[in-house]
Short mmCIF file of C-alpha atoms and ligand atoms in Angstrom, two decimals:
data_model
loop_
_atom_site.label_atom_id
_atom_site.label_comp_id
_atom_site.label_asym_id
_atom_site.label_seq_id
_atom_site.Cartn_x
_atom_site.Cartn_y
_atom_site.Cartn_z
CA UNK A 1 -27.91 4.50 208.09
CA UNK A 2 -28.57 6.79 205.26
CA UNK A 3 -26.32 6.32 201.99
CA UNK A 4 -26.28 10.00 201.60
CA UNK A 5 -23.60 10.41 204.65
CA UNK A 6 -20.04 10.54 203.20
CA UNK A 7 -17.95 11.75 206.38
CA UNK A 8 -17.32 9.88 209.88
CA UNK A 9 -18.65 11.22 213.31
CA UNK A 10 -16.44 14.52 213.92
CA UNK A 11 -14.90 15.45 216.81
CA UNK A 12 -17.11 18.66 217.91
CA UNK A 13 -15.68 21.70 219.06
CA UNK A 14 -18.23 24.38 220.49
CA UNK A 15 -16.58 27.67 220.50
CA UNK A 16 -18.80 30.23 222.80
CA UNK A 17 -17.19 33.79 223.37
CA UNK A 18 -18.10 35.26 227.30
CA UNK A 19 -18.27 38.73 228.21
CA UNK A 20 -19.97 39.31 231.62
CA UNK A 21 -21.93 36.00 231.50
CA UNK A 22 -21.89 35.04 234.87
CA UNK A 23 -25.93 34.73 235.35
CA UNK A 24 -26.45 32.75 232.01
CA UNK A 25 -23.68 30.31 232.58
CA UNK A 26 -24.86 28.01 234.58
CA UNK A 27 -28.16 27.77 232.44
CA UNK A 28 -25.74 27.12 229.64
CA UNK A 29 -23.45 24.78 230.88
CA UNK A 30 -25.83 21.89 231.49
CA UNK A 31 -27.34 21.99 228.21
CA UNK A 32 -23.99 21.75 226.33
CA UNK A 33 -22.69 18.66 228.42
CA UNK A 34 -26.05 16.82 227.72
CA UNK A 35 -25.44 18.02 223.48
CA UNK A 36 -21.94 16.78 224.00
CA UNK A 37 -22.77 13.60 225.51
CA UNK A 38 -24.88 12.65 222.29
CA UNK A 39 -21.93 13.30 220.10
CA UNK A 40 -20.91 10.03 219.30
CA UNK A 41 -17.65 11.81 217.90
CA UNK A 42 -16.29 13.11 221.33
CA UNK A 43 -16.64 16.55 221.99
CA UNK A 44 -15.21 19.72 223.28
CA UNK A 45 -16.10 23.10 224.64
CA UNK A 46 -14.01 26.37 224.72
CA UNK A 47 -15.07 29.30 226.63
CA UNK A 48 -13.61 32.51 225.39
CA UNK A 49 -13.27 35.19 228.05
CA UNK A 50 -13.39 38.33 226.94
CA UNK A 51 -11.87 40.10 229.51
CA UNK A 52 -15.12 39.69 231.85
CA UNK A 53 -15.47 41.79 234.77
CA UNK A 54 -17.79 39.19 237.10
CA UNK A 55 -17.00 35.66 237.88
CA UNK A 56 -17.10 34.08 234.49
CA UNK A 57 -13.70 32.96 234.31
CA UNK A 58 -14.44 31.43 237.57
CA UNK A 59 -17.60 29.50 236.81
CA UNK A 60 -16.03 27.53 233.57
CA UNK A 61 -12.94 26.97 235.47
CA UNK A 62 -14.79 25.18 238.35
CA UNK A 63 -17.03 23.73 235.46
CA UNK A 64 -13.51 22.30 233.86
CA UNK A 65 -12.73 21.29 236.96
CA UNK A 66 -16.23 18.70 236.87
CA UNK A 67 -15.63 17.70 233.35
CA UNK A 68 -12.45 18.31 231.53
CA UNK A 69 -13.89 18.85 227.96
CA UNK A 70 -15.21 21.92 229.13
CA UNK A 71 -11.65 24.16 228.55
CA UNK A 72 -11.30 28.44 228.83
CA UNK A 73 -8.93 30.80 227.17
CA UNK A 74 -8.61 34.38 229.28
CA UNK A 75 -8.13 37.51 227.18
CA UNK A 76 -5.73 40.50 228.78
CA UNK A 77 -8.77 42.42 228.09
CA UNK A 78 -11.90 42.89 226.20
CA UNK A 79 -10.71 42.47 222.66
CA UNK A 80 -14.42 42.30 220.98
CA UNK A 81 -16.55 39.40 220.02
CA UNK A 82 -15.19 38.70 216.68
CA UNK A 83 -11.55 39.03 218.88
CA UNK A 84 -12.79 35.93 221.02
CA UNK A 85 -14.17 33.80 217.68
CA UNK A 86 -11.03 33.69 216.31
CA UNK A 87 -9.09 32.99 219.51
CA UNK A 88 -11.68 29.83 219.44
CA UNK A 89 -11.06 28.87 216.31
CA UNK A 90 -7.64 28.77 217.09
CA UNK A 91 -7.97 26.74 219.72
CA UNK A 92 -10.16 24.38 218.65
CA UNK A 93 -9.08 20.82 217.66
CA UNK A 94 -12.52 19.19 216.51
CA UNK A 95 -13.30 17.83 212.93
CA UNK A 96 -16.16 20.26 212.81
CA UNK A 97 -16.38 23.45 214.74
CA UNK A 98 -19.42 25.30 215.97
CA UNK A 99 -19.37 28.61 217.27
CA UNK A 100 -22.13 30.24 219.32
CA UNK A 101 -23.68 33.01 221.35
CA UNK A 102 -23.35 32.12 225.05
CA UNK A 103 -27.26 33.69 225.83
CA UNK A 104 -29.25 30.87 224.45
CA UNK A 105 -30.41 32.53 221.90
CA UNK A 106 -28.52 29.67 219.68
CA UNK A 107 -29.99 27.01 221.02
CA UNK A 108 -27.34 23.88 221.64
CA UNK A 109 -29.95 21.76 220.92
CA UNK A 110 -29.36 22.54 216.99
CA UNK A 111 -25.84 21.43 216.88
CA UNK A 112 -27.19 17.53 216.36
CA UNK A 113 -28.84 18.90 213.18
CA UNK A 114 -25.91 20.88 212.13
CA UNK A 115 -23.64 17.72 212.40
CA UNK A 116 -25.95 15.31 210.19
CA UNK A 117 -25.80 18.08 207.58
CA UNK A 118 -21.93 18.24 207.93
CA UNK A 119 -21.66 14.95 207.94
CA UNK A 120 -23.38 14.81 204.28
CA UNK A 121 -20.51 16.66 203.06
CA UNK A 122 -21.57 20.40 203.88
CA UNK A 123 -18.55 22.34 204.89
CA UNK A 124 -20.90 25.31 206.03
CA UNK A 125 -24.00 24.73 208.00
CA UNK A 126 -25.58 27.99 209.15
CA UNK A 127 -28.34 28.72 211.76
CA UNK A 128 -30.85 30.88 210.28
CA UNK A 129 -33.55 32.38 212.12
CA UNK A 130 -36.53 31.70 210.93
CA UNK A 131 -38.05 34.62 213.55
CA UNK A 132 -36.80 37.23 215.12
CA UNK A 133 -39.93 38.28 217.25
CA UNK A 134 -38.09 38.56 220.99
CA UNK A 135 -35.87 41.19 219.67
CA UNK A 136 -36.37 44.54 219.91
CA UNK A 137 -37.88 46.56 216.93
CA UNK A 138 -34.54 48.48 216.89
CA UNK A 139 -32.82 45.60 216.39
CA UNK A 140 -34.82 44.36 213.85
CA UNK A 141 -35.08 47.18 212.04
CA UNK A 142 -31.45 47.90 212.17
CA UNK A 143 -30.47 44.42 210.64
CA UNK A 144 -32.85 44.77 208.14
CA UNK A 145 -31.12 48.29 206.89
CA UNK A 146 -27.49 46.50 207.40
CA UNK A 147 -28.37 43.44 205.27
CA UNK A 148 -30.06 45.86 202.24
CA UNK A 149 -27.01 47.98 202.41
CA UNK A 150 -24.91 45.16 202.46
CA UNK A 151 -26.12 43.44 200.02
CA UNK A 152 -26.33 46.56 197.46
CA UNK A 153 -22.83 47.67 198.11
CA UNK A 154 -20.61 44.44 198.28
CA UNK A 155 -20.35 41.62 196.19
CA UNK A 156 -20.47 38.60 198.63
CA UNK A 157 -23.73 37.68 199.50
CA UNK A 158 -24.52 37.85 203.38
CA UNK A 159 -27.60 35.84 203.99
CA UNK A 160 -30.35 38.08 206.30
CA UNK A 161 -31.17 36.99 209.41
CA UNK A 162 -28.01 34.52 209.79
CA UNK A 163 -25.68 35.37 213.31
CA UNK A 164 -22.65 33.95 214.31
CA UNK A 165 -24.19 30.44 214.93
CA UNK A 166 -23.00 28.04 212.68
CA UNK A 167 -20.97 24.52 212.11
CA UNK A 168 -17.73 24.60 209.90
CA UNK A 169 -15.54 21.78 208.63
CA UNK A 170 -11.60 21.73 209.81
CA UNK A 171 -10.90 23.24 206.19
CA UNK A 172 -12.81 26.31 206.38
CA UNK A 173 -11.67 26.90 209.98
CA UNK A 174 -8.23 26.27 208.53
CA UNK A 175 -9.06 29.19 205.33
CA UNK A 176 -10.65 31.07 208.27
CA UNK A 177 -7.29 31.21 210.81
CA UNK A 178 -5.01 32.85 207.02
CA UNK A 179 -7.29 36.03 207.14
CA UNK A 180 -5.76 38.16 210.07
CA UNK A 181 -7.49 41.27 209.18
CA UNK A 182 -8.49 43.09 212.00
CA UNK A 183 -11.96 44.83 211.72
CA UNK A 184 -13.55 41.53 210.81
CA UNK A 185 -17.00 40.72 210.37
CA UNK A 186 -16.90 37.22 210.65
CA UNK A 187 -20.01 35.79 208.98
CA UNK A 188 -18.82 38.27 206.08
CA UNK A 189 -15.52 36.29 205.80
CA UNK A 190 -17.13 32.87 206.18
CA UNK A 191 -18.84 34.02 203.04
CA UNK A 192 -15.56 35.30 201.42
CA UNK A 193 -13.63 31.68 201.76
CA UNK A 194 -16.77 30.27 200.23
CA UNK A 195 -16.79 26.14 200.76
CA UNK A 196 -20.34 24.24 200.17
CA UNK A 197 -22.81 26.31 202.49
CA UNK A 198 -26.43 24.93 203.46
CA UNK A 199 -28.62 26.28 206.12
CA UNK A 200 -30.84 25.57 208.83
CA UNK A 201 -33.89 27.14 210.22
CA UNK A 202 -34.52 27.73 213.59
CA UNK A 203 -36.21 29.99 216.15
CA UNK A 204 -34.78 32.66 217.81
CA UNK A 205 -35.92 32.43 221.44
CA UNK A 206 -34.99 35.72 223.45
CA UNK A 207 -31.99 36.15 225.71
CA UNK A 208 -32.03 33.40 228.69
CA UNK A 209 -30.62 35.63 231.02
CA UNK A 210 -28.51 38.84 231.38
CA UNK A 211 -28.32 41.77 229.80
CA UNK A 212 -27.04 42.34 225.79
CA UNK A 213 -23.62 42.88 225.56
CA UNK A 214 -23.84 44.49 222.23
CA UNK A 215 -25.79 48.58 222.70
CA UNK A 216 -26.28 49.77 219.34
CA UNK A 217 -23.41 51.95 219.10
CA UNK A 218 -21.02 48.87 218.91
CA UNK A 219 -23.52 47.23 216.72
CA UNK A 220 -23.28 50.21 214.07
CA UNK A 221 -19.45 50.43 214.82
CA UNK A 222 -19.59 46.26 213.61
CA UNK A 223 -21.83 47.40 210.87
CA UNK A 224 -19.32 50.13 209.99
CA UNK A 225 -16.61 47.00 209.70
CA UNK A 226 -18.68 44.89 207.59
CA UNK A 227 -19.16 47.29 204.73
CA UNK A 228 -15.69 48.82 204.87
CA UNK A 229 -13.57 45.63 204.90
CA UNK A 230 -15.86 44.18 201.81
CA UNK A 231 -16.59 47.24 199.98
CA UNK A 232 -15.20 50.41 198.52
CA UNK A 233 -18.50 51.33 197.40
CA UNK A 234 -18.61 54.35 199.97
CA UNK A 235 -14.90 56.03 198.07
CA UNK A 236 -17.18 55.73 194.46
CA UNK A 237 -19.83 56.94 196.43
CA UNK A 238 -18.00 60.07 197.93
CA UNK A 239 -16.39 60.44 193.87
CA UNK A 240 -19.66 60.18 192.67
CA UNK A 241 -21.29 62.76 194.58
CA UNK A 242 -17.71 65.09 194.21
CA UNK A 243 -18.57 64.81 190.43
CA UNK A 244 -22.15 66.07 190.74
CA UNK A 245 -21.10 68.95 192.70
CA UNK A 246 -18.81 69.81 189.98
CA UNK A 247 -21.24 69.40 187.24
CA UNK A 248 -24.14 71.59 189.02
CA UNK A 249 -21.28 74.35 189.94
CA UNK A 250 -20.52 74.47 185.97
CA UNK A 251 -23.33 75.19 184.94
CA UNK A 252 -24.30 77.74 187.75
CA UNK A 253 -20.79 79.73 186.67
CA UNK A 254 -22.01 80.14 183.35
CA UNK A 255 -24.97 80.87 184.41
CA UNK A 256 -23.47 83.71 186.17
CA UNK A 257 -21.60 84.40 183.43
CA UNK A 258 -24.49 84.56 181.31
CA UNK A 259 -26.65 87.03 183.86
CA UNK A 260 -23.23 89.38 184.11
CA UNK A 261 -22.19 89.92 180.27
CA UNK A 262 -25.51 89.11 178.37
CA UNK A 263 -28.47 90.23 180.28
CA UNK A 264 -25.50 93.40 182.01
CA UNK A 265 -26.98 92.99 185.36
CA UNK A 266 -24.76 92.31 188.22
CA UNK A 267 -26.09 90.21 190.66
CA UNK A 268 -25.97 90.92 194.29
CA UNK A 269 -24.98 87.45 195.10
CA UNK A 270 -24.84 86.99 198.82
CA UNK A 271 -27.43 84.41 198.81
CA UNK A 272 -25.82 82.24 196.10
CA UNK A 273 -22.62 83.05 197.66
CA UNK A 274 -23.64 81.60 200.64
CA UNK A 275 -25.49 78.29 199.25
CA UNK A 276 -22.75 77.29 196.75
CA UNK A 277 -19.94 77.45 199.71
CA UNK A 278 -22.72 75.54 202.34
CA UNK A 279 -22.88 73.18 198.97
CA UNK A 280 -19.28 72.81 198.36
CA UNK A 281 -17.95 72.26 201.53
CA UNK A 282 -20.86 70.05 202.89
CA UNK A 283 -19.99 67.84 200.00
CA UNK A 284 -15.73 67.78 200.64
CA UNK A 285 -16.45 67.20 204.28
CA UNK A 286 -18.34 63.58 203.41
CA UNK A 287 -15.97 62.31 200.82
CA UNK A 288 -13.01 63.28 203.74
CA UNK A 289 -15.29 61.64 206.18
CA UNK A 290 -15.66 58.38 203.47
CA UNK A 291 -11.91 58.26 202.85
CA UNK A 292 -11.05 59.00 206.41
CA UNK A 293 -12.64 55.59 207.51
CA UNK A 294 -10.54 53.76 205.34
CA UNK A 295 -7.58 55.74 206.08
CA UNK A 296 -8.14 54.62 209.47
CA UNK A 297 -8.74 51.28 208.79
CA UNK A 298 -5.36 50.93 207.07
CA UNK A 299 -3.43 52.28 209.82
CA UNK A 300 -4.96 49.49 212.06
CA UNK A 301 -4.19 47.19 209.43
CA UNK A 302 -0.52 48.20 208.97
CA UNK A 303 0.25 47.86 212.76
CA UNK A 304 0.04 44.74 212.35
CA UNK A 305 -0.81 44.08 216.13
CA UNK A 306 -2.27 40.41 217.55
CA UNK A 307 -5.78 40.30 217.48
CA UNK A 308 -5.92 39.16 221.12
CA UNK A 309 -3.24 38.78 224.06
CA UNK A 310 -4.09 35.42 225.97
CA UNK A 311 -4.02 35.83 229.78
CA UNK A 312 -4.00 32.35 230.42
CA UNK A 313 -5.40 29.02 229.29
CA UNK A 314 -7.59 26.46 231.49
CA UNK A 315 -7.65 22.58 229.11
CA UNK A 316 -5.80 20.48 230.84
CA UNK A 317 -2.85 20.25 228.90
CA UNK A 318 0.53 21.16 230.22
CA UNK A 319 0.85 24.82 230.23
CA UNK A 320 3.29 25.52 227.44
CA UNK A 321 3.56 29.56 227.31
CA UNK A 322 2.44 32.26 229.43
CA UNK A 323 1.67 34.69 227.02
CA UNK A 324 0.58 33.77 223.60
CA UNK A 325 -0.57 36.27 220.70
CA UNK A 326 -3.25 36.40 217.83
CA UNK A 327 -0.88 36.29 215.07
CA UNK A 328 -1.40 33.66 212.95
CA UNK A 329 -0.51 30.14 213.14
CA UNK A 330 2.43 29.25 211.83
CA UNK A 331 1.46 26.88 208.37
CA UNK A 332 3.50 25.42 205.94
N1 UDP B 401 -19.51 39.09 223.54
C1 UDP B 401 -18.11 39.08 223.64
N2 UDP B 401 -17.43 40.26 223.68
C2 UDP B 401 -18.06 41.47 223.60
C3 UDP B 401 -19.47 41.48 223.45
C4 UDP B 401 -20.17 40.28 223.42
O1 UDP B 401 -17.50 38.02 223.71
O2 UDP B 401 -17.38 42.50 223.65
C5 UDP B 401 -20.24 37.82 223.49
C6 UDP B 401 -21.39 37.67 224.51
O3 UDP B 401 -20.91 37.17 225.75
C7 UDP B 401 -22.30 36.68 223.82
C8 UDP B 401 -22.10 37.01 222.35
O4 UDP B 401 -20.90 37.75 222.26
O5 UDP B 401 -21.90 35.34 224.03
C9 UDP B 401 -23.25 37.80 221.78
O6 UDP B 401 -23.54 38.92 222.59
P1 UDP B 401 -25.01 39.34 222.97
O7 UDP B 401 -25.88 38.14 223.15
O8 UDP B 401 -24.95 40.26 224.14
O9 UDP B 401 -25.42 40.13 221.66
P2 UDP B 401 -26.89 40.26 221.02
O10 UDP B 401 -27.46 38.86 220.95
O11 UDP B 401 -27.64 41.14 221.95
O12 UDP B 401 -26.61 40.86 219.69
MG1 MG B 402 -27.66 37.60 222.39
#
């Protein structure tokens, strides 16, 4: 055995969020029970149903049914994807907890890799993709603009080209489960907690089956997210550009000035008339637009609602509530 491992086999927990996944499940399935039987550790699978409207729920109950360690928590509704990681990392129990994409585009066959790297002390181990050629040129297009913005406006580094898929140790799941915010980028507040990160390259095969659950206008809205909840960047921003307006109006009025009293020669002025006020207002609408987003943002906040209602609960144990909440675990 290598001297460099410092931490016991973990109990794995794979959390996988499901939205309509029906057609990709059982490709899935089979290829996390043979991962999980080469955990020497013991592991365990929870399925996250995000209010699906085929027969996911269905296909990972019958799958529990087969083999127990496969378990499934039903949303009320659709709550979102970063809804349905946090209900997973609720619920999971494991040493070391790895969450995933359920289109086999994360590949369980990584999660081996991941846990070697945990197990030499790395509390973070994300999957990095070291291509991204089967995605669309939208896509990666899109991500590259979200990373550079990102990355000029905030001060936690997001690394490019790094999803969802990742191992983390009980601690940072445990940092993870205090931050109840609700427009949460997730990967964003793995970075926050901080913890010893490492990486690990892999790559990105298209989706196995399906369609994507995420059209770009939820992908901007979660791009919206990111930079609000880690940056106020766009309120200097809408300040900055408030200022300039100002300074350029200043020095047209005295230009004006100038024309009217020096040089004695009124000025017809429709055509400035009509710029300045296009100018002016263009300029108050944005910064309202800027401040409005976090206006709204703080009224979601202050609500104060769960981040998820739980239907119901398929692991075996004996049911203890019917309805249980988002709201943080109780910690002392
Ligand atoms: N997903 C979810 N809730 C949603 C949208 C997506 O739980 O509202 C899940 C989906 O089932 C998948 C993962 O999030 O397991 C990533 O979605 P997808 O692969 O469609 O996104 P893409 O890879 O196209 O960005
Ligand atoms: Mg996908």
């Amino acid at each position: 055995m290598n001297e460099t491992v410092v931490r016991p086999d973990p109990r794995v927990s794979i959390v996988i969020p499901v939205f309509n996944e029906e057609v990709v499940l059982p490709l899935l399935l089979p290829r996390v029970r043979a991962v999980m039987d080469a955990l020497p550790g013991g592991a365990e699978v929870w399925f996250v149903d995000d209010g699906s409207r085929d027969a996911t729920a269905q296909v990972i109950e019958q799958a529990h049914r087969a083999d127990a360690r496969i378990k499934l928590v039903q949303f009320s509704r659709n709550f979102g994807h970063p809804a349905a990681i946090t209900a997973g990392l609720d619920c999971a129990q494991g040493d070391a907890v790895i969450l995933m994409d359920a289109d086999l585009q994360d590949p369980p066959e990584l999660i081996p890799e991941m846990v070697a790297l945990y197990r030499r002390g790395f509390d973070v181990v994300q999957a990095r993709r070291s291509s991204r050629e089967k995605e669309s040129l939208f896509k990666r297009v899109t991500a590259w603009a979200f990373y550079r913005i990102m990355g000029a406006l905030t001060n936690h580094e997001i690394e490019a080209n790094v999803g969802e898929f990742r191992l983390m140790s009980r601690a940072v799941v445990e940092a993870l489960g205090q931050l109840r915010e609700r427009h949460r980028l997730v990967r964003g507040l793995v970075s926050w907690v901080g913890f010893s990160h490492t990486t690990v390259d892999f790559v990105r095969p298209g989706r196995a089956a399906g369609e994507t659950k995420y059209p770009p206008l939820k992908m901007l809205r979660l791009s919206a997210d990111g930079l609000t909840s880690f940056s106020t960047a766009p309120l200097r921003i809408a300040s900055l550009l408030g200022l300039c307006g100002l300074l350029g109006g200043l020095a047209y009025a005295a230009y004006a000035v100038y024309v009217r009293y020096w040089l004695g020669r009124a000025v017809p002025g429709w055509t400035s008339l009509v710029i300045i006020n296009v100018f002016f207002s263009s300029i108050v609408l944005v910064c309202l637009g800027f401040v409005g987003e976090y206006v709204g943002r703080i009224f979601e906040e202050v609500k104060r609602r769960p981040l998820y209602l739980i239907r119901r609960k398929v692991d075996g144990a004996p049911a203890a509530s019917d309805a249980e909440s988002g709201r943080a675990p109780e910690r002392r």
